[in-house]
């Protein structure tokens, strides 16, 4: 197999699919699958026109994936938008697929990426953004995962931790956009909680419910993002908050703390505060300390720095932020917010504008641009 030939043909094949109207990320996935087919088929039966063969196979893969995506979204449209309260009655095939894709032969990160792509329906770009890696890197990771399991019998399910990670990422994608996707993640997590007595499963379910309870207040009528401190708490779903806190308290009582329980505890403190000003930021910082110990995540450290700014003042928050890598997503936006609270409106406006240029989606970009414009207006004579 001439790998150099395959590499040289890849850009051209990708270009053909894009010119035919294929979405770039989906086309890239299709080309990757066609290359895997070539590695299998060409040694025994090399084609006379390698590029034409790759274009044909890649286009077929793209059409198959598009049909599957359309069918999946049609199924989602039939699902009730709101997650049904109370325990689930049975585990369905979807949850089983999550476990099977989290195969023991894969690393945890590869299993999560493969499951999100194959079962969760997320694009390679969405998965890459969730993992803070370039899209090309994630495409390679997914392709390697597919190759690893291509000849494996799916009879040994993966572990609960990997499935929880997948469900959490699916929920996050739905929470920031498609509500049906978030509701589906809650539905599956309910099923998992009914089937497995595990405090982290309960912690994840509580976290999802507490976040989902705020969905109605997260957007203004014009679609603009509404920050947590400015949300209308009267629109929060109190039934979901009550259920989430009850599930969390039962999980914490078992004294087997995990990252999802710690995140849920932070969400519960926000949900329990009658107003933004009454938020118990000291306790939130303490929970972020626990979460940092459990995960050592740069995003967690960033959120902790903002919480320190609320608990101990913006300069303390800026000092905590200065110790972090400035390339962490939303670092600039956090710095802008803390400078604004410290009264340095010129620096805050500049940083908000810079953060807007780095924003991953249009809604966040518009929100940050408006904050920069508002501060510039306040500074004008």
Coordinates of N, CA and C in Angstrom, one line a residue, residues 143-296:
X143 N -10.6 8.5 13.2 CA -10.2 7.5 12.2 C -9.4 6.3 12.8
X144 N -8.5 6.6 13.7 CA -7.7 5.6 14.3 C -8.7 4.7 15.2
X145 N -9.6 5.3 15.8 CA -10.6 4.5 16.6 C -11.4 3.6 15.7
X146 N -11.8 4.1 14.6 CA -12.5 3.2 13.6 C -11.7 2.1 13.2
X147 N -10.4 2.3 12.9 CA -9.5 1.3 12.4 C -9.3 0.2 13.5
X148 N -9.2 0.7 14.8 CA -9.0 -0.2 15.9 C -10.1 -1.2 16.1
X149 N -11.3 -0.7 15.9 CA -12.5 -1.6 16.2 C -13.1 -2.2 14.9
X150 N -12.4 -2.0 13.8 CA -13.0 -2.5 12.5 C -13.1 -4.0 12.5
X151 N -12.2 -4.7 13.2 CA -12.3 -6.2 13.2 C -12.7 -6.7 14.5
X152 N -13.2 -5.9 15.4 CA -13.5 -6.3 16.8 C -15.0 -6.7 16.9
X153 N -15.2 -7.8 17.6 CA -16.6 -8.1 17.9 C -17.1 -7.3 19.1
X154 N -18.2 -6.6 18.9 CA -18.7 -5.7 20.0 C -19.5 -6.5 21.0
X155 N -18.8 -7.2 21.8 CA -19.5 -8.0 22.8 C -19.0 -7.7 24.2
X156 N -18.0 -6.9 24.3 CA -17.5 -6.4 25.6 C -17.8 -5.0 25.8
X157 N -18.7 -4.6 26.6 CA -19.0 -3.1 26.8 C -17.9 -2.4 27.5
X158 N -17.9 -1.1 27.3 CA -16.9 -0.2 27.9 C -17.3 0.1 29.3
X159 N -16.5 1.0 30.0 CA -16.8 1.3 31.4 C -17.8 2.5 31.5
X160 N -18.3 2.6 32.7 CA -19.3 3.6 33.0 C -18.7 5.0 32.9
X161 N -17.5 5.2 33.3 CA -16.8 6.5 33.3 C -16.8 7.1 31.9
X162 N -16.5 6.3 30.9 CA -16.4 6.7 29.5 C -17.8 7.1 29.0
X163 N -18.8 6.3 29.3 CA -20.1 6.6 28.9 C -20.6 7.9 29.5
X164 N -20.3 8.1 30.8 CA -20.7 9.4 31.4 C -20.1 10.5 30.7
X165 N -18.8 10.4 30.3 CA -18.1 11.5 29.6 C -18.9 11.8 28.3
X166 N -19.3 10.8 27.6 CA -20.0 11.0 26.3 C -21.3 11.7 26.6
X167 N -22.1 11.2 27.5 CA -23.4 11.8 27.8 C -23.2 13.2 28.2
X168 N -22.2 13.6 29.0 CA -22.0 14.9 29.4 C -21.7 15.8 28.2
X169 N -20.8 15.4 27.3 CA -20.5 16.2 26.1 C -21.7 16.3 25.2
X170 N -22.5 15.3 25.0 CA -23.7 15.4 24.2 C -24.7 16.4 24.9
X171 N -24.8 16.4 26.2 CA -25.7 17.3 26.9 C -25.2 18.8 26.7
X172 N -23.9 19.0 26.8 CA -23.3 20.3 26.7 C -23.6 20.9 25.3
X173 N -23.4 20.0 24.3 CA -23.7 20.5 22.9 C -25.2 20.8 22.8
X174 N -26.0 20.0 23.3 CA -27.5 20.3 23.3 C -27.8 21.5 24.1
X175 N -27.2 21.7 25.3 CA -27.5 22.8 26.2 C -27.2 24.1 25.5
X176 N -26.1 24.1 24.7 CA -25.7 25.4 24.0 C -26.4 25.6 22.7
X177 N -27.2 24.6 22.3 CA -27.9 24.8 21.0 C -29.2 24.0 20.9
X178 N -29.2 22.8 20.4 CA -30.3 22.0 20.2 C -30.9 21.4 21.5
X179 N -32.0 21.9 22.0 CA -32.6 21.5 23.2 C -32.9 20.0 23.2
X180 N -33.4 19.5 22.0 CA -33.7 18.0 21.9 C -32.5 17.2 22.3
X181 N -31.3 17.6 21.9 CA -30.1 16.8 22.2 C -29.9 16.8 23.7
X182 N -30.1 17.9 24.3 CA -29.9 17.9 25.8 C -30.9 17.0 26.5
X183 N -32.2 17.1 26.0 CA -33.2 16.3 26.6 C -32.9 14.8 26.4
X184 N -32.4 14.4 25.2 CA -32.0 13.0 25.0 C -30.9 12.6 25.9
X185 N -29.9 13.5 26.2 CA -28.8 13.1 27.1 C -29.4 12.9 28.5
X186 N -30.4 13.7 28.9 CA -31.0 13.5 30.2 C -31.8 12.2 30.2
X187 N -32.5 11.9 29.2 CA -33.3 10.7 29.1 C -32.4 9.4 29.3
X188 N -31.2 9.4 28.6 CA -30.3 8.3 28.7 C -29.7 8.2 30.0
X189 N -29.4 9.4 30.6 CA -28.7 9.4 31.9 C -29.7 8.9 33.0
X190 N -31.0 9.2 32.8 CA -32.0 8.6 33.7 C -32.0 7.1 33.6
X191 N -32.0 6.6 32.4 CA -32.0 5.2 32.2 C -30.7 4.5 32.9
X192 N -29.6 5.2 32.7 CA -28.4 4.7 33.3 C -28.5 4.7 34.8
X193 N -29.0 5.7 35.4 CA -29.2 5.8 36.9 C -30.1 4.8 37.4
X194 N -31.2 4.4 36.6 CA -32.1 3.4 37.0 C -31.5 2.0 36.9
X195 N -30.4 1.9 36.0 CA -29.8 0.5 35.9 C -28.6 0.3 36.7
X196 N -27.9 1.4 37.1 CA -26.6 1.3 37.8 C -26.7 2.2 39.1
X197 N -26.4 1.6 40.2 CA -26.3 2.4 41.5 C -24.9 2.9 41.6
X198 N -24.7 4.1 41.1 CA -23.3 4.7 41.1 C -23.5 6.2 41.4
X199 N -22.8 6.7 42.4 CA -22.9 8.1 42.8 C -22.6 9.1 41.7
X200 N -21.6 8.8 40.8 CA -21.3 9.7 39.7 C -22.4 9.7 38.6
X201 N -23.1 8.6 38.4 CA -24.2 8.7 37.5 C -25.3 9.6 38.0
X202 N -25.5 9.5 39.3 CA -26.5 10.4 40.0 C -26.0 11.8 39.9
X203 N -24.7 12.0 40.1 CA -24.1 13.4 40.1 C -24.3 14.0 38.7
X204 N -24.1 13.2 37.6 CA -24.3 13.7 36.3 C -25.7 14.1 36.0
X205 N -26.6 13.2 36.4 CA -28.1 13.5 36.2 C -28.5 14.7 37.0
X206 N -28.0 14.9 38.2 CA -28.3 16.1 38.9 C -27.7 17.4 38.2
X207 N -26.5 17.3 37.7 CA -25.9 18.4 37.0 C -26.7 18.8 35.8
X208 N -27.1 17.8 35.0 CA -27.9 18.1 33.8 C -29.2 18.7 34.2
X209 N -29.9 18.2 35.2 CA -31.2 18.8 35.6 C -31.1 20.2 36.0
X210 N -30.0 20.5 36.8 CA -29.8 21.9 37.3 C -29.5 22.8 36.2
X211 N -28.7 22.4 35.3 CA -28.4 23.3 34.1 C -29.6 23.5 33.2
X212 N -30.3 22.4 32.9 CA -31.4 22.4 32.0 C -32.6 23.2 32.6
X213 N -32.6 23.3 33.9 CA -33.7 24.1 34.6 C -33.6 25.6 34.2
X214 N -32.5 26.1 33.7 CA -32.3 27.5 33.4 C -32.5 27.8 31.9
X215 N -32.8 26.8 31.1 CA -32.8 26.9 29.7 C -33.7 28.1 29.2
X216 N -34.8 28.2 29.8 CA -35.8 29.3 29.3 C -35.3 30.7 29.5
X217 N -34.3 30.9 30.4 CA -33.9 32.2 30.7 C -32.5 32.5 30.1
X218 N -31.9 31.6 29.3 CA -30.6 31.8 28.8 C -30.5 32.7 27.6
X219 N -31.7 32.9 26.9 CA -31.7 33.8 25.7 C -32.7 34.9 25.8
X220 N -32.4 36.0 25.3 CA -33.4 37.1 25.2 C -34.3 36.9 24.1
X221 N -35.4 37.6 24.0 CA -36.3 37.4 22.8 C -35.6 37.5 21.5
X222 N -34.6 38.3 21.4 CA -33.9 38.5 20.1 C -32.8 37.4 19.9
X223 N -32.7 36.4 20.8 CA -31.7 35.4 20.7 C -30.4 35.6 21.3
X224 N -30.2 36.8 21.9 CA -29.0 37.2 22.6 C -28.8 36.4 23.8
X225 N -27.5 36.0 24.1 CA -27.2 35.3 25.4 C -27.5 36.2 26.6
X226 N -28.0 35.6 27.6 CA -28.2 36.3 28.9 C -27.3 35.7 30.0
X227 N -26.3 36.4 30.5 CA -25.5 35.9 31.5 C -26.2 35.4 32.8
X228 N -25.7 34.5 33.5 CA -26.4 33.9 34.7 C -26.8 35.0 35.6
X229 N -26.0 35.9 35.9 CA -26.3 37.0 36.9 C -27.5 37.8 36.5
X230 N -27.8 37.9 35.1 CA -28.8 38.7 34.6 C -30.1 38.0 34.3
X231 N -30.1 36.6 34.5 CA -31.2 35.8 34.1 C -32.4 36.1 35.0
X232 N -33.6 35.9 34.5 CA -34.9 36.0 35.2 C -35.1 34.7 36.0
X233 N -34.8 34.7 37.2 CA -34.9 33.4 38.0 C -36.3 33.0 38.2
X234 N -37.2 33.8 37.9 CA -38.6 33.4 38.0 C -39.0 32.4 36.8
X235 N -38.1 32.4 35.8 CA -38.4 31.5 34.7 C -37.7 30.2 34.8
X236 N -36.9 30.0 35.9 CA -36.2 28.7 36.1 C -37.2 27.7 36.5
X237 N -36.9 26.4 36.1 CA -37.8 25.3 36.3 C -37.5 24.8 37.8
X238 N -38.4 25.2 38.7 CA -38.2 24.8 40.1 C -38.3 23.3 40.4
X239 N -39.2 22.6 39.6 CA -39.3 21.2 39.8 C -38.0 20.5 39.4
X240 N -37.4 20.9 38.3 CA -36.1 20.3 37.9 C -35.0 20.6 39.0
X241 N -35.0 21.8 39.5 CA -34.0 22.2 40.5 C -34.2 21.4 41.8
X242 N -35.5 21.2 42.2 CA -35.7 20.4 43.4 C -35.3 19.0 43.2
X243 N -35.6 18.4 42.0 CA -35.2 17.0 41.8 C -33.7 16.9 41.7
X244 N -33.1 17.8 41.0 CA -31.6 17.8 40.9 C -30.9 17.8 42.2
X245 N -31.4 18.8 43.1 CA -30.7 18.9 44.4 C -31.0 17.7 45.3
X246 N -32.2 17.1 45.2 CA -32.5 15.9 45.9 C -31.6 14.7 45.5
X247 N -31.4 14.5 44.2 CA -30.5 13.5 43.7 C -29.1 13.7 44.1
X248 N -28.6 15.0 44.1 CA -27.3 15.3 44.4 C -27.0 15.1 45.9
X249 N -27.9 15.5 46.8 CA -27.8 15.2 48.2 C -27.6 13.8 48.6
X250 N -28.4 12.9 47.9 CA -28.3 11.5 48.1 C -27.0 10.9 47.7
X251 N -26.5 11.5 46.5 CA -25.2 11.0 46.0 C -24.0 11.4 47.0
X252 N -24.1 12.7 47.4 CA -23.0 13.2 48.3 C -23.0 12.5 49.6
X253 N -24.1 12.0 50.1 CA -24.2 11.3 51.4 C -23.4 10.0 51.3
X254 N -23.1 9.5 50.2 CA -22.4 8.2 50.1 C -20.9 8.4 50.2
X255 N -20.5 9.7 50.2 CA -19.0 10.0 50.5 C -18.1 9.4 49.5
X256 N -18.5 9.4 48.2 CA -17.6 8.9 47.1 C -17.6 10.0 46.1
X257 N -17.0 11.2 46.4 CA -17.1 12.3 45.6 C -16.4 12.1 44.2
X258 N -17.0 12.6 43.2 CA -16.4 12.6 41.8 C -16.7 14.0 41.2
X259 N -16.1 14.1 40.0 CA -16.2 15.4 39.4 C -17.6 15.9 39.0
X260 N -18.5 15.0 38.6 CA -19.8 15.4 38.3 C -20.6 15.8 39.5
X261 N -20.4 15.2 40.6 CA -21.0 15.6 41.9 C -20.5 17.0 42.3
X262 N -19.2 17.2 42.1 CA -18.7 18.5 42.5 C -19.3 19.6 41.6
X263 N -19.4 19.3 40.3 CA -20.0 20.3 39.4 C -21.4 20.6 39.7
X264 N -22.1 19.5 40.0 CA -23.5 19.6 40.4 C -23.7 20.5 41.7
X265 N -22.8 20.3 42.6 CA -22.8 21.1 43.8 C -22.7 22.6 43.5
X266 N -21.8 22.9 42.6 CA -21.7 24.3 42.2 C -22.9 24.8 41.5
X267 N -23.5 24.0 40.6 CA -24.8 24.4 40.0 C -25.9 24.6 41.0
X268 N -25.9 23.7 42.0 CA -26.9 23.8 43.0 C -26.8 25.1 43.8
X269 N -25.6 25.5 44.1 CA -25.5 26.8 44.9 C -26.0 28.0 44.0
X270 N -25.7 27.9 42.7 CA -26.3 29.0 41.9 C -27.8 28.9 41.9
X271 N -28.3 27.7 41.7 CA -29.8 27.5 41.6 C -30.5 27.9 42.9
X272 N -29.8 27.7 44.0 CA -30.4 27.9 45.3 C -30.4 29.4 45.8
X273 N -29.7 30.2 45.1 CA -29.6 31.6 45.5 C -30.8 32.4 45.0
X274 N -31.5 33.1 45.8 CA -32.7 33.9 45.4 C -32.3 34.9 44.4
X275 N -31.2 35.5 44.5 CA -30.7 36.6 43.6 C -29.2 36.3 43.3
X276 N -28.7 36.9 42.3 CA -27.3 36.8 42.0 C -26.4 37.3 43.1
X277 N -26.8 38.4 43.7 CA -26.0 39.0 44.8 C -26.0 38.1 46.0
X278 N -26.9 37.2 46.2 CA -27.0 36.3 47.4 C -26.3 35.0 47.1
X279 N -25.6 34.8 46.0 CA -24.9 33.6 45.7 C -23.7 33.4 46.7
X280 N -23.6 32.2 47.2 CA -22.6 31.8 48.2 C -21.3 31.5 47.4
X281 N -20.5 32.6 47.0 CA -19.3 32.4 46.2 C -18.2 31.8 47.0
X282 N -18.2 32.0 48.3 CA -17.1 31.3 49.1 C -17.2 29.8 49.0
X283 N -18.5 29.3 49.2 CA -18.7 27.8 49.0 C -18.4 27.4 47.6
X284 N -18.7 28.2 46.6 CA -18.4 27.8 45.2 C -16.9 27.7 45.0
X285 N -16.1 28.6 45.5 CA -14.7 28.5 45.4 C -14.2 27.2 46.0
X286 N -14.8 26.9 47.2 CA -14.4 25.6 47.9 C -14.7 24.4 47.0
X287 N -15.8 24.4 46.3 CA -16.1 23.3 45.5 C -15.2 23.3 44.2
X288 N -14.9 24.5 43.7 CA -13.9 24.5 42.6 C -12.6 23.9 43.0
X289 N -12.2 24.2 44.3 CA -10.9 23.6 44.8 C -11.0 22.1 44.7
X290 N -12.2 21.5 45.1 CA -12.4 20.1 45.1 C -12.3 19.6 43.6
X291 N -13.0 20.3 42.7 CA -13.0 19.9 41.3 C -11.6 20.0 40.7
X292 N -10.8 21.0 41.1 CA -9.5 21.1 40.6 C -8.7 19.9 41.0
X293 N -8.8 19.5 42.3 CA -8.1 18.3 42.8 C -8.5 17.1 42.0
X294 N -9.8 17.0 41.6 CA -10.2 15.8 40.9 C -9.8 15.7 39.5
X295 N -9.8 16.9 38.8 CA -9.6 16.9 37.3 C -8.3 17.6 36.9
X296 N -7.9 18.6 37.6 CA -6.8 19.5 37.2 C -7.0 20.0 35.8

